[in-house]
PDB file of N, CA and C in Angstrom:
ATOM      1  N   MET A 224      24.388  13.239  -7.851  1.00 61.00           N
ATOM      2  CA  MET A 224      23.528  13.101  -6.696  1.00 61.00           C
ATOM      3  C   MET A 224      22.061  12.938  -7.103  1.00 61.00           C
ATOM      4  N   ASP A 225      21.651  13.635  -8.173  1.00 89.00           N
ATOM      5  CA  ASP A 225      20.271  13.502  -8.630  1.00 89.00           C
ATOM      6  C   ASP A 225      19.938  12.074  -9.021  1.00 89.00           C
ATOM      7  N   ALA A 226      20.879  11.395  -9.647  1.00 91.00           N
ATOM      8  CA  ALA A 226      20.649  10.005 -10.059  1.00 91.00           C
ATOM      9  C   ALA A 226      20.443   9.114  -8.839  1.00 91.00           C
ATOM     10  N   ILE A 227      21.199   9.357  -7.774  1.00 93.00           N
ATOM     11  CA  ILE A 227      21.052   8.571  -6.550  1.00 93.00           C
ATOM     12  C   ILE A 227      19.690   8.837  -5.917  1.00 93.00           C
ATOM     13  N   LYS A 228      19.276  10.100  -5.878  1.00 91.00           N
ATOM     14  CA  LYS A 228      17.965  10.444  -5.320  1.00 91.00           C
ATOM     15  C   LYS A 228      16.842   9.784  -6.114  1.00 91.00           C
ATOM     16  N   ARG A 229      16.937   9.841  -7.427  1.00 93.00           N
ATOM     17  CA  ARG A 229      15.916   9.210  -8.273  1.00 93.00           C
ATOM     18  C   ARG A 229      15.873   7.707  -8.025  1.00 93.00           C
ATOM     19  N   PHE A 230      17.058   7.104  -7.898  1.00 96.00           N
ATOM     20  CA  PHE A 230      17.135   5.673  -7.647  1.00 96.00           C
ATOM     21  C   PHE A 230      16.483   5.325  -6.306  1.00 96.00           C
ATOM     22  N   LEU A 231      16.824   6.067  -5.253  1.00 95.00           N
ATOM     23  CA  LEU A 231      16.253   5.796  -3.929  1.00 95.00           C
ATOM     24  C   LEU A 231      14.740   5.988  -3.925  1.00 95.00           C
ATOM     25  N   TYR A 232      14.288   7.016  -4.612  1.00 96.00           N
ATOM     26  CA  TYR A 232      12.850   7.257  -4.700  1.00 96.00           C
ATOM     27  C   TYR A 232      12.174   6.102  -5.436  1.00 96.00           C
ATOM     28  N   SER A 233      12.789   5.673  -6.516  1.00 97.00           N
ATOM     29  CA  SER A 233      12.234   4.577  -7.309  1.00 97.00           C
ATOM     30  C   SER A 233      12.177   3.275  -6.520  1.00 97.00           C
ATOM     31  N   VAL A 234      13.210   3.002  -5.749  1.00 97.00           N
ATOM     32  CA  VAL A 234      13.238   1.783  -4.938  1.00 97.00           C
ATOM     33  C   VAL A 234      12.100   1.807  -3.915  1.00 97.00           C
ATOM     34  N   GLN A 235      11.919   2.939  -3.268  1.00 97.00           N
ATOM     35  CA  GLN A 235      10.825   3.053  -2.301  1.00 97.00           C
ATOM     36  C   GLN A 235       9.471   2.920  -2.986  1.00 97.00           C
ATOM     37  N   TRP A 236       9.329   3.536  -4.152  1.00 98.00           N
ATOM     38  CA  TRP A 236       8.082   3.484  -4.914  1.00 98.00           C
ATOM     39  C   TRP A 236       7.750   2.031  -5.274  1.00 98.00           C
ATOM     40  N   LEU A 237       8.754   1.300  -5.767  1.00 98.00           N
ATOM     41  CA  LEU A 237       8.557  -0.110  -6.108  1.00 98.00           C
ATOM     42  C   LEU A 237       8.265  -0.949  -4.868  1.00 98.00           C
ATOM     43  N   PHE A 238       8.937  -0.665  -3.773  1.00 98.00           N
ATOM     44  CA  PHE A 238       8.708  -1.388  -2.519  1.00 98.00           C
ATOM     45  C   PHE A 238       7.248  -1.254  -2.092  1.00 98.00           C
ATOM     46  N   ILE A 239       6.704  -0.061  -2.178  1.00 98.00           N
ATOM     47  CA  ILE A 239       5.304   0.177  -1.819  1.00 98.00           C
ATOM     48  C   ILE A 239       4.390  -0.692  -2.677  1.00 98.00           C
ATOM     49  N   GLY A 240       4.626  -0.700  -3.974  1.00 97.00           N
ATOM     50  CA  GLY A 240       3.798  -1.495  -4.880  1.00 97.00           C
ATOM     51  C   GLY A 240       3.921  -2.984  -4.636  1.00 97.00           C
ATOM     52  N   VAL A 241       5.125  -3.463  -4.411  1.00 97.00           N
ATOM     53  CA  VAL A 241       5.353  -4.897  -4.198  1.00 97.00           C
ATOM     54  C   VAL A 241       4.714  -5.355  -2.882  1.00 97.00           C
ATOM     55  N   VAL A 242       4.880  -4.593  -1.827  1.00 96.00           N
ATOM     56  CA  VAL A 242       4.266  -4.971  -0.549  1.00 96.00           C
ATOM     57  C   VAL A 242       2.743  -4.959  -0.668  1.00 96.00           C
ATOM     58  N   SER A 243       2.213  -3.986  -1.376  1.00 97.00           N
ATOM     59  CA  SER A 243       0.777  -3.930  -1.579  1.00 97.00           C
ATOM     60  C   SER A 243       0.288  -5.156  -2.349  1.00 97.00           C
ATOM     61  N   ALA A 244       1.003  -5.528  -3.401  1.00 97.00           N
ATOM     62  CA  ALA A 244       0.636  -6.716  -4.176  1.00 97.00           C
ATOM     63  C   ALA A 244       0.707  -7.970  -3.307  1.00 97.00           C
ATOM     64  N   TYR A 245       1.728  -8.061  -2.477  1.00 95.00           N
ATOM     65  CA  TYR A 245       1.867  -9.206  -1.575  1.00 95.00           C
ATOM     66  C   TYR A 245       0.723  -9.240  -0.562  1.00 95.00           C
ATOM     67  N   ASP A 246       0.329  -8.080  -0.062  1.00 95.00           N
ATOM     68  CA  ASP A 246      -0.789  -7.993   0.870  1.00 95.00           C
ATOM     69  C   ASP A 246      -2.072  -8.505   0.218  1.00 95.00           C
ATOM     70  N   VAL A 247      -2.322  -8.095  -1.015  1.00 96.00           N
ATOM     71  CA  VAL A 247      -3.518  -8.579  -1.732  1.00 96.00           C
ATOM     72  C   VAL A 247      -3.416 -10.090  -1.944  1.00 96.00           C
ATOM     73  N   TYR A 248      -2.249 -10.571  -2.332  1.00 96.00           N
ATOM     74  CA  TYR A 248      -2.045 -12.009  -2.513  1.00 96.00           C
ATOM     75  C   TYR A 248      -2.357 -12.771  -1.225  1.00 96.00           C
ATOM     76  N   MET A 249      -1.806 -12.303  -0.114  1.00 93.00           N
ATOM     77  CA  MET A 249      -2.059 -12.970   1.164  1.00 93.00           C
ATOM     78  C   MET A 249      -3.541 -12.926   1.523  1.00 93.00           C
ATOM     79  N   SER A 250      -4.193 -11.803   1.244  1.00 94.00           N
ATOM     80  CA  SER A 250      -5.622 -11.673   1.529  1.00 94.00           C
ATOM     81  C   SER A 250      -6.432 -12.670   0.716  1.00 94.00           C
ATOM     82  N   VAL A 251      -6.071 -12.847  -0.538  1.00 95.00           N
ATOM     83  CA  VAL A 251      -6.803 -13.771  -1.405  1.00 95.00           C
ATOM     84  C   VAL A 251      -6.570 -15.217  -0.958  1.00 95.00           C
ATOM     85  N   THR A 252      -5.369 -15.528  -0.505  1.00 95.00           N
ATOM     86  CA  THR A 252      -5.092 -16.911  -0.087  1.00 95.00           C
ATOM     87  C   THR A 252      -5.856 -17.302   1.167  1.00 95.00           C
ATOM     88  N   VAL A 253      -6.223 -16.327   1.990  1.00 94.00           N
ATOM     89  CA  VAL A 253      -6.979 -16.625   3.221  1.00 94.00           C
ATOM     90  C   VAL A 253      -8.391 -16.034   3.155  1.00 94.00           C
ATOM     91  N   ARG A 254      -8.905 -15.873   1.950  1.00 94.00           N
ATOM     92  CA  ARG A 254     -10.180 -15.167   1.753  1.00 94.00           C
ATOM     93  C   ARG A 254     -11.320 -15.725   2.593  1.00 94.00           C
ATOM     94  N   ASP A 255     -11.350 -17.035   2.848  1.00 93.00           N
ATOM     95  CA  ASP A 255     -12.445 -17.613   3.633  1.00 93.00           C
ATOM     96  C   ASP A 255     -12.399 -17.194   5.101  1.00 93.00           C
ATOM     97  N   LYS A 256     -11.211 -16.807   5.563  1.00 95.00           N
ATOM     98  CA  LYS A 256     -11.044 -16.402   6.968  1.00 95.00           C
ATOM     99  C   LYS A 256     -10.667 -14.934   7.103  1.00 95.00           C
ATOM    100  N   LEU A 257     -10.687 -14.206   5.995  1.00 94.00           N
ATOM    101  CA  LEU A 257     -10.194 -12.831   6.007  1.00 94.00           C
ATOM    102  C   LEU A 257     -11.024 -11.928   6.916  1.00 94.00           C
ATOM    103  N   TYR A 258     -12.332 -12.106   6.922  1.00 95.00           N
ATOM    104  CA  TYR A 258     -13.168 -11.231   7.748  1.00 95.00           C
ATOM    105  C   TYR A 258     -12.741 -11.315   9.220  1.00 95.00           C
ATOM    106  N   GLU A 259     -12.513 -12.515   9.703  1.00 94.00           N
ATOM    107  CA  GLU A 259     -12.104 -12.699  11.097  1.00 94.00           C
ATOM    108  C   GLU A 259     -10.691 -12.172  11.339  1.00 94.00           C
ATOM    109  N   ALA A 260      -9.823 -12.307  10.350  1.00 89.00           N
ATOM    110  CA  ALA A 260      -8.423 -11.902  10.513  1.00 89.00           C
ATOM    111  C   ALA A 260      -8.210 -10.410  10.287  1.00 89.00           C
ATOM    112  N   GLU A 261      -9.089  -9.772   9.507  1.00 90.00           N
ATOM    113  CA  GLU A 261      -8.904  -8.362   9.145  1.00 90.00           C
ATOM    114  C   GLU A 261      -9.048  -7.465  10.370  1.00 90.00           C
ATOM    115  N   LYS A 262      -8.029  -6.650  10.603  1.00 87.00           N
ATOM    116  CA  LYS A 262      -8.041  -5.751  11.755  1.00 87.00           C
ATOM    117  C   LYS A 262      -8.555  -4.351  11.405  1.00 87.00           C
ATOM    118  N   ASN A 263      -8.550  -4.030  10.113  1.00 91.00           N
ATOM    119  CA  ASN A 263      -8.993  -2.719   9.662  1.00 91.00           C
ATOM    120  C   ASN A 263     -10.528  -2.692   9.621  1.00 91.00           C
ATOM    121  N   PRO A 264     -11.149  -1.803  10.399  1.00 95.00           N
ATOM    122  CA  PRO A 264     -12.612  -1.761  10.401  1.00 95.00           C
ATOM    123  C   PRO A 264     -13.209  -1.393   9.038  1.00 95.00           C
ATOM    124  N   VAL A 265     -12.506  -0.602   8.261  1.00 96.00           N
ATOM    125  CA  VAL A 265     -13.000  -0.272   6.916  1.00 96.00           C
ATOM    126  C   VAL A 265     -12.972  -1.522   6.042  1.00 96.00           C
ATOM    127  N   GLY A 266     -11.918  -2.298   6.148  1.00 95.00           N
ATOM    128  CA  GLY A 266     -11.829  -3.553   5.403  1.00 95.00           C
ATOM    129  C   GLY A 266     -12.945  -4.510   5.782  1.00 95.00           C
ATOM    130  N   ARG A 267     -13.202  -4.634   7.062  1.00 97.00           N
ATOM    131  CA  ARG A 267     -14.299  -5.501   7.531  1.00 97.00           C
ATOM    132  C   ARG A 267     -15.638  -4.999   7.005  1.00 97.00           C
ATOM    133  N   TRP A 268     -15.820  -3.683   7.005  1.00 97.00           N
ATOM    134  CA  TRP A 268     -17.058  -3.105   6.508  1.00 97.00           C
ATOM    135  C   TRP A 268     -17.229  -3.406   5.015  1.00 97.00           C
ATOM    136  N   LEU A 269     -16.141  -3.295   4.251  1.00 97.00           N
ATOM    137  CA  LEU A 269     -16.212  -3.576   2.817  1.00 97.00           C
ATOM    138  C   LEU A 269     -16.521  -5.050   2.548  1.00 97.00           C
ATOM    139  N   ILE A 270     -15.995  -5.937   3.366  1.00 97.00           N
ATOM    140  CA  ILE A 270     -16.305  -7.360   3.214  1.00 97.00           C
ATOM    141  C   ILE A 270     -17.784  -7.600   3.516  1.00 97.00           C
ATOM    142  N   ARG A 271     -18.286  -6.975   4.569  1.00 97.00           N
ATOM    143  CA  ARG A 271     -19.722  -7.093   4.887  1.00 97.00           C
ATOM    144  C   ARG A 271     -20.560  -6.528   3.753  1.00 97.00           C
ATOM    145  N   LEU A 272     -20.135  -5.386   3.218  1.00 97.00           N
ATOM    146  CA  LEU A 272     -20.845  -4.747   2.113  1.00 97.00           C
ATOM    147  C   LEU A 272     -20.903  -5.672   0.896  1.00 97.00           C
ATOM    148  N   GLY A 273     -19.877  -6.472   0.720  1.00 95.00           N
ATOM    149  CA  GLY A 273     -19.824  -7.437  -0.384  1.00 95.00           C
ATOM    150  C   GLY A 273     -20.434  -8.783  -0.023  1.00 95.00           C
ATOM    151  N   ASP A 274     -21.226  -8.833   1.035  1.00 96.00           N
ATOM    152  CA  ASP A 274     -21.866 -10.088   1.493  1.00 96.00           C
ATOM    153  C   ASP A 274     -20.849 -11.200   1.731  1.00 96.00           C
ATOM    154  N   GLY A 275     -19.721 -10.850   2.305  1.00 95.00           N
ATOM    155  CA  GLY A 275     -18.696 -11.834   2.636  1.00 95.00           C
ATOM    156  C   GLY A 275     -17.671 -12.052   1.535  1.00 95.00           C
ATOM    157  N   ASP A 276     -17.934 -11.526   0.332  1.00 96.00           N
ATOM    158  CA  ASP A 276     -16.980 -11.642  -0.770  1.00 96.00           C
ATOM    159  C   ASP A 276     -15.929 -10.536  -0.617  1.00 96.00           C
ATOM    160  N   ILE A 277     -14.680 -10.849  -0.902  1.00 97.00           N
ATOM    161  CA  ILE A 277     -13.599  -9.871  -0.711  1.00 97.00           C
ATOM    162  C   ILE A 277     -13.301  -9.050  -1.953  1.00 97.00           C
ATOM    163  N   ALA A 278     -14.035  -9.274  -3.053  1.00 97.00           N
ATOM    164  CA  ALA A 278     -13.727  -8.612  -4.322  1.00 97.00           C
ATOM    165  C   ALA A 278     -13.767  -7.094  -4.202  1.00 97.00           C
ATOM    166  N   LEU A 279     -14.790  -6.547  -3.572  1.00 97.00           N
ATOM    167  CA  LEU A 279     -14.891  -5.090  -3.415  1.00 97.00           C
ATOM    168  C   LEU A 279     -13.710  -4.563  -2.605  1.00 97.00           C
ATOM    169  N   PHE A 280     -13.413  -5.223  -1.509  1.00 97.00           N
ATOM    170  CA  PHE A 280     -12.302  -4.825  -0.648  1.00 97.00           C
ATOM    171  C   PHE A 280     -10.983  -4.848  -1.411  1.00 97.00           C
ATOM    172  N   MET A 281     -10.711  -5.941  -2.134  1.00 97.00           N
ATOM    173  CA  MET A 281      -9.454  -6.060  -2.862  1.00 97.00           C
ATOM    174  C   MET A 281      -9.390  -5.054  -4.010  1.00 97.00           C
ATOM    175  N   GLY A 282     -10.503  -4.865  -4.694  1.00 97.00           N
ATOM    176  CA  GLY A 282     -10.526  -3.898  -5.783  1.00 97.00           C
ATOM    177  C   GLY A 282     -10.218  -2.494  -5.307  1.00 97.00           C
ATOM    178  N   LEU A 283     -10.830  -2.096  -4.200  1.00 97.00           N
ATOM    179  CA  LEU A 283     -10.571  -0.762  -3.645  1.00 97.00           C
ATOM    180  C   LEU A 283      -9.155  -0.646  -3.095  1.00 97.00           C
ATOM    181  N   LYS A 284      -8.642  -1.743  -2.562  1.00 96.00           N
ATOM    182  CA  LYS A 284      -7.264  -1.733  -2.051  1.00 96.00           C
ATOM    183  C   LYS A 284      -6.274  -1.505  -3.196  1.00 96.00           C
ATOM    184  N   VAL A 285      -6.469  -2.198  -4.300  1.00 97.00           N
ATOM    185  CA  VAL A 285      -5.584  -2.034  -5.459  1.00 97.00           C
ATOM    186  C   VAL A 285      -5.742  -0.632  -6.042  1.00 97.00           C
ATOM    187  N   ALA A 286      -6.980  -0.183  -6.201  1.00 98.00           N
ATOM    188  CA  ALA A 286      -7.218   1.157  -6.754  1.00 98.00           C
ATOM    189  C   ALA A 286      -6.577   2.233  -5.875  1.00 98.00           C
ATOM    190  N   SER A 287      -6.659   2.070  -4.569  1.00 97.00           N
ATOM    191  CA  SER A 287      -6.052   3.035  -3.646  1.00 97.00           C
ATOM    192  C   SER A 287      -4.534   3.055  -3.788  1.00 97.00           C
ATOM    193  N   THR A 288      -3.944   1.883  -3.932  1.00 97.00           N
ATOM    194  CA  THR A 288      -2.490   1.814  -4.105  1.00 97.00           C
ATOM    195  C   THR A 288      -2.072   2.489  -5.407  1.00 97.00           C
ATOM    196  N   VAL A 289      -2.798   2.228  -6.471  1.00 98.00           N
ATOM    197  CA  VAL A 289      -2.485   2.865  -7.757  1.00 98.00           C
ATOM    198  C   VAL A 289      -2.604   4.381  -7.628  1.00 98.00           C
ATOM    199  N   LEU A 290      -3.639   4.850  -6.949  1.00 98.00           N
ATOM    200  CA  LEU A 290      -3.819   6.290  -6.739  1.00 98.00           C
ATOM    201  C   LEU A 290      -2.643   6.881  -5.956  1.00 98.00           C
ATOM    202  N   VAL A 291      -2.254   6.226  -4.874  1.00 97.00           N
ATOM    203  CA  VAL A 291      -1.137   6.718  -4.055  1.00 97.00           C
ATOM    204  C   VAL A 291       0.158   6.733  -4.867  1.00 97.00           C
ATOM    205  N   LEU A 292       0.422   5.662  -5.607  1.00 98.00           N
ATOM    206  CA  LEU A 292       1.644   5.626  -6.416  1.00 98.00           C
ATOM    207  C   LEU A 292       1.629   6.722  -7.486  1.00 98.00           C
ATOM    208  N   GLY A 293       0.475   6.982  -8.059  1.00 98.00           N
ATOM    209  CA  GLY A 293       0.360   8.064  -9.029  1.00 98.00           C
ATOM    210  C   GLY A 293       0.609   9.420  -8.399  1.00 98.00           C
ATOM    211  N   ILE A 294       0.043   9.639  -7.222  1.00 97.00           N
ATOM    212  CA  ILE A 294       0.260  10.898  -6.504  1.00 97.00           C
ATOM    213  C   ILE A 294       1.736  11.065  -6.166  1.00 97.00           C
ATOM    214  N   LEU A 295       2.392   9.975  -5.792  1.00 98.00           N
ATOM    215  CA  LEU A 295       3.818  10.052  -5.470  1.00 98.00           C
ATOM    216  C   LEU A 295       4.662  10.436  -6.686  1.00 98.00           C
ATOM    217  N   VAL A 296       4.294   9.956  -7.864  1.00 97.00           N
ATOM    218  CA  VAL A 296       5.004  10.357  -9.092  1.00 97.00           C
ATOM    219  C   VAL A 296       4.765  11.836  -9.359  1.00 97.00           C
ATOM    220  N   TRP A 297       3.510  12.248  -9.285  1.00 97.00           N
ATOM    221  CA  TRP A 297       3.162  13.656  -9.519  1.00 97.00           C
ATOM    222  C   TRP A 297       3.880  14.560  -8.519  1.00 97.00           C
ATOM    223  N   LEU A 298       3.867  14.149  -7.244  1.00 97.00           N
ATOM    224  CA  LEU A 298       4.484  14.951  -6.191  1.00 97.00           C
ATOM    225  C   LEU A 298       5.991  15.077  -6.403  1.00 97.00           C
ATOM    226  N   TYR A 299       6.621  13.992  -6.875  1.00 96.00           N
ATOM    227  CA  TYR A 299       8.063  14.028  -7.133  1.00 96.00           C
ATOM    228  C   TYR A 299       8.406  15.086  -8.188  1.00 96.00           C
ATOM    229  N   HIS A 300       7.553  15.225  -9.182  1.00 94.00           N
ATOM    230  CA  HIS A 300       7.804  16.214 -10.242  1.00 94.00           C
ATOM    231  C   HIS A 300       7.427  17.628  -9.807  1.00 94.00           C
ATOM    232  N   TRP A 301       6.477  17.739  -8.902  1.00 95.00           N
ATOM    233  CA  TRP A 301       5.987  19.045  -8.488  1.00 95.00           C
ATOM    234  C   TRP A 301       6.771  19.599  -7.301  1.00 95.00           C
ATOM    235  N   ARG A 302       6.977  18.775  -6.279  1.00 95.00           N
ATOM    236  CA  ARG A 302       7.689  19.174  -5.059  1.00 95.00           C
ATOM    237  C   ARG A 302       8.585  18.023  -4.589  1.00 95.00           C
ATOM    238  N   PRO A 303       9.761  17.884  -5.163  1.00 93.00           N
ATOM    239  CA  PRO A 303      10.626  16.748  -4.845  1.00 93.00           C
ATOM    240  C   PRO A 303      10.972  16.591  -3.362  1.00 93.00           C
ATOM    241  N   LYS A 304      11.263  17.688  -2.679  1.00 93.00           N
ATOM    242  CA  LYS A 304      11.630  17.570  -1.260  1.00 93.00           C
ATOM    243  C   LYS A 304      10.461  17.045  -0.430  1.00 93.00           C
ATOM    244  N   THR A 305       9.288  17.557  -0.705  1.00 96.00           N
ATOM    245  CA  THR A 305       8.095  17.077  -0.004  1.00 96.00           C
ATOM    246  C   THR A 305       7.841  15.617  -0.356  1.00 96.00           C
ATOM    247  N   ALA A 306       8.042  15.274  -1.616  1.00 96.00           N
ATOM    248  CA  ALA A 306       7.811  13.910  -2.079  1.00 96.00           C
ATOM    249  C   ALA A 306       8.679  12.911  -1.321  1.00 96.00           C
ATOM    250  N   PHE A 307       9.926  13.276  -1.050  1.00 96.00           N
ATOM    251  CA  PHE A 307      10.814  12.362  -0.315  1.00 96.00           C
ATOM    252  C   PHE A 307      10.311  12.115   1.100  1.00 96.00           C
ATOM    253  N   ALA A 308       9.816  13.143   1.752  1.00 96.00           N
ATOM    254  CA  ALA A 308       9.273  12.971   3.102  1.00 96.00           C
ATOM    255  C   ALA A 308       8.026  12.090   3.070  1.00 96.00           C
ATOM    256  N   VAL A 309       7.181  12.323   2.097  1.00 97.00           N
ATOM    257  CA  VAL A 309       5.931  11.566   1.996  1.00 97.00           C
ATOM    258  C   VAL A 309       6.214  10.100   1.668  1.00 97.00           C
ATOM    259  N   ILE A 310       7.073   9.856   0.688  1.00 98.00           N
ATOM    260  CA  ILE A 310       7.317   8.471   0.285  1.00 98.00           C
ATOM    261  C   ILE A 310       8.019   7.699   1.406  1.00 98.00           C
ATOM    262  N   LEU A 311       8.845   8.377   2.169  1.00 96.00           N
ATOM    263  CA  LEU A 311       9.483   7.709   3.298  1.00 96.00           C
ATOM    264  C   LEU A 311       8.429   7.256   4.316  1.00 96.00           C
ATOM    265  N   GLY A 312       7.440   8.111   4.555  1.00 97.00           N
ATOM    266  CA  GLY A 312       6.361   7.744   5.472  1.00 97.00           C
ATOM    267  C   GLY A 312       5.544   6.568   4.955  1.00 97.00           C
ATOM    268  N   VAL A 313       5.206   6.604   3.680  1.00 97.00           N
ATOM    269  CA  VAL A 313       4.412   5.519   3.090  1.00 97.00           C
ATOM    270  C   VAL A 313       5.219   4.221   3.065  1.00 97.00           C
ATOM    271  N   ALA A 314       6.481   4.296   2.687  1.00 97.00           N
ATOM    272  CA  ALA A 314       7.333   3.102   2.645  1.00 97.00           C
ATOM    273  C   ALA A 314       7.535   2.525   4.044  1.00 97.00           C
ATOM    274  N   THR A 315       7.647   3.380   5.037  1.00 97.00           N
ATOM    275  CA  THR A 315       7.781   2.907   6.421  1.00 97.00           C
ATOM    276  C   THR A 315       6.515   2.184   6.854  1.00 97.00           C
ATOM    277  N   PHE A 316       5.360   2.739   6.495  1.00 95.00           N
ATOM    278  CA  PHE A 316       4.096   2.070   6.806  1.00 95.00           C
ATOM    279  C   PHE A 316       4.034   0.706   6.123  1.00 95.00           C
ATOM    280  N   GLN A 317       4.465   0.631   4.873  1.00 96.00           N
ATOM    281  CA  GLN A 317       4.444  -0.641   4.148  1.00 96.00           C
ATOM    282  C   GLN A 317       5.397  -1.651   4.802  1.00 96.00           C
ATOM    283  N   ALA A 318       6.530  -1.182   5.290  1.00 97.00           N
ATOM    284  CA  ALA A 318       7.461  -2.075   5.987  1.00 97.00           C
ATOM    285  C   ALA A 318       6.802  -2.624   7.246  1.00 97.00           C
ATOM    286  N   TRP A 319       6.082  -1.767   7.962  1.00 96.00           N
ATOM    287  CA  TRP A 319       5.348  -2.214   9.152  1.00 96.00           C
ATOM    288  C   TRP A 319       4.286  -3.234   8.755  1.00 96.00           C
ATOM    289  N   LEU A 320       3.566  -2.980   7.652  1.00 91.00           N
ATOM    290  CA  LEU A 320       2.545  -3.905   7.175  1.00 91.00           C
ATOM    291  C   LEU A 320       3.172  -5.256   6.852  1.00 91.00           C
ATOM    292  N   LEU A 321       4.296  -5.260   6.196  1.00 94.00           N
ATOM    293  CA  LEU A 321       4.990  -6.500   5.871  1.00 94.00           C
ATOM    294  C   LEU A 321       5.355  -7.251   7.149  1.00 94.00           C
ATOM    295  N   TYR A 322       5.810  -6.529   8.154  1.00 95.00           N
ATOM    296  CA  TYR A 322       6.111  -7.139   9.450  1.00 95.00           C
ATOM    297  C   TYR A 322       4.857  -7.769  10.055  1.00 95.00           C
ATOM    298  N   VAL A 323       3.762  -7.035  10.033  1.00 90.00           N
ATOM    299  CA  VAL A 323       2.500  -7.516  10.619  1.00 90.00           C
ATOM    300  C   VAL A 323       2.002  -8.751   9.875  1.00 90.00           C
ATOM    301  N   LEU A 324       2.161  -8.778   8.567  1.00 84.00           N
ATOM    302  CA  LEU A 324       1.712  -9.930   7.779  1.00 84.00           C
ATOM    303  C   LEU A 324       2.454 -11.211   8.181  1.00 84.00           C
ATOM    304  N   HIS A 325       3.637 -11.041   8.736  1.00 86.00           N
ATOM    305  CA  HIS A 325       4.427 -12.212   9.122  1.00 86.00           C
ATOM    306  C   HIS A 325       4.535 -12.402  10.628  1.00 86.00           C
ATOM    307  N   SER A 326       3.691 -11.733  11.381  1.00 79.00           N
ATOM    308  CA  SER A 326       3.708 -11.902  12.848  1.00 79.00           C
ATOM    309  C   SER A 326       2.666 -12.907  13.277  1.00 79.00           C
TER     310      SER A 326
END
């Protein structure tokens, strides 16, 4: 059973990273129109802060994802039951994001 749990956790962990990478890819492909398309006020603020360039926004987005994935690994080793609840929430959010990217 432990092997199955580790596998499921790993699949969710990878899903989070892949969706995040796809989100950054999509953002870069529409970079000239990203400010108008971006619904996140923090993202819009970061684009304004970068004088219309998306580099700061994308850099912080990637750094945040790496931080979250690192915390999820640490949490799995420290509190596995809590980690499963947390990763399920994050993976569900990423699934919603993937849906929104294609709506």
